[in-house]
């Protein structure tokens, strides 16, 4: 059995997070396109709410990428 080192795990995790962020960006771009194309104010409002919900996970994901590879501190 081949064991992946800590650096390898960190790289894999960063790639997975980056992929998730890219998917969120792609989907939000599609929603923005729908907002631009529609004239119905109710639909626009609903799409804006959806866009806001979709953007919420991005900050924690970006923070996780920033933390990858940093040592965990022991509290105690």
Short mmCIF file of C-alpha atoms in Angstrom, two decimals, residues 16-44:
data_model
loop_
_atom_site.label_atom_id
_atom_site.label_comp_id
_atom_site.label_asym_id
_atom_site.label_seq_id
_atom_site.Cartn_x
_atom_site.Cartn_y
_atom_site.Cartn_z
CA UNK A 16 -10.55 19.77 -4.44
CA UNK A 17 -11.37 23.14 -2.85
CA UNK A 18 -10.22 25.02 -5.96
CA UNK A 19 -12.44 22.77 -8.09
CA UNK A 20 -15.41 23.48 -5.82
CA UNK A 21 -14.75 27.23 -6.01
CA UNK A 22 -14.54 27.05 -9.81
CA UNK A 23 -17.88 25.23 -9.93
CA UNK A 24 -19.49 27.90 -7.74
CA UNK A 25 -18.05 30.61 -10.01
CA UNK A 26 -19.34 28.85 -13.12
CA UNK A 27 -22.83 28.46 -11.68
CA UNK A 28 -22.99 32.01 -10.35
CA UNK A 29 -21.93 33.28 -13.77
CA UNK A 30 -24.88 31.43 -15.29
CA UNK A 31 -27.24 33.00 -12.75
CA UNK A 32 -25.85 36.46 -13.50
CA UNK A 33 -26.46 35.83 -17.21
CA UNK A 34 -30.08 34.95 -16.40
CA UNK A 35 -30.46 38.13 -14.34
CA UNK A 36 -29.13 40.22 -17.23
CA UNK A 37 -31.46 38.56 -19.74
CA UNK A 38 -34.72 38.74 -17.78
CA UNK A 39 -37.05 41.69 -17.54
CA UNK A 40 -39.30 40.31 -14.79
CA UNK A 41 -38.51 42.05 -11.48
CA UNK A 42 -39.80 39.13 -9.40
CA UNK A 43 -37.57 36.68 -11.24
CA UNK A 44 -34.63 39.06 -10.92
#
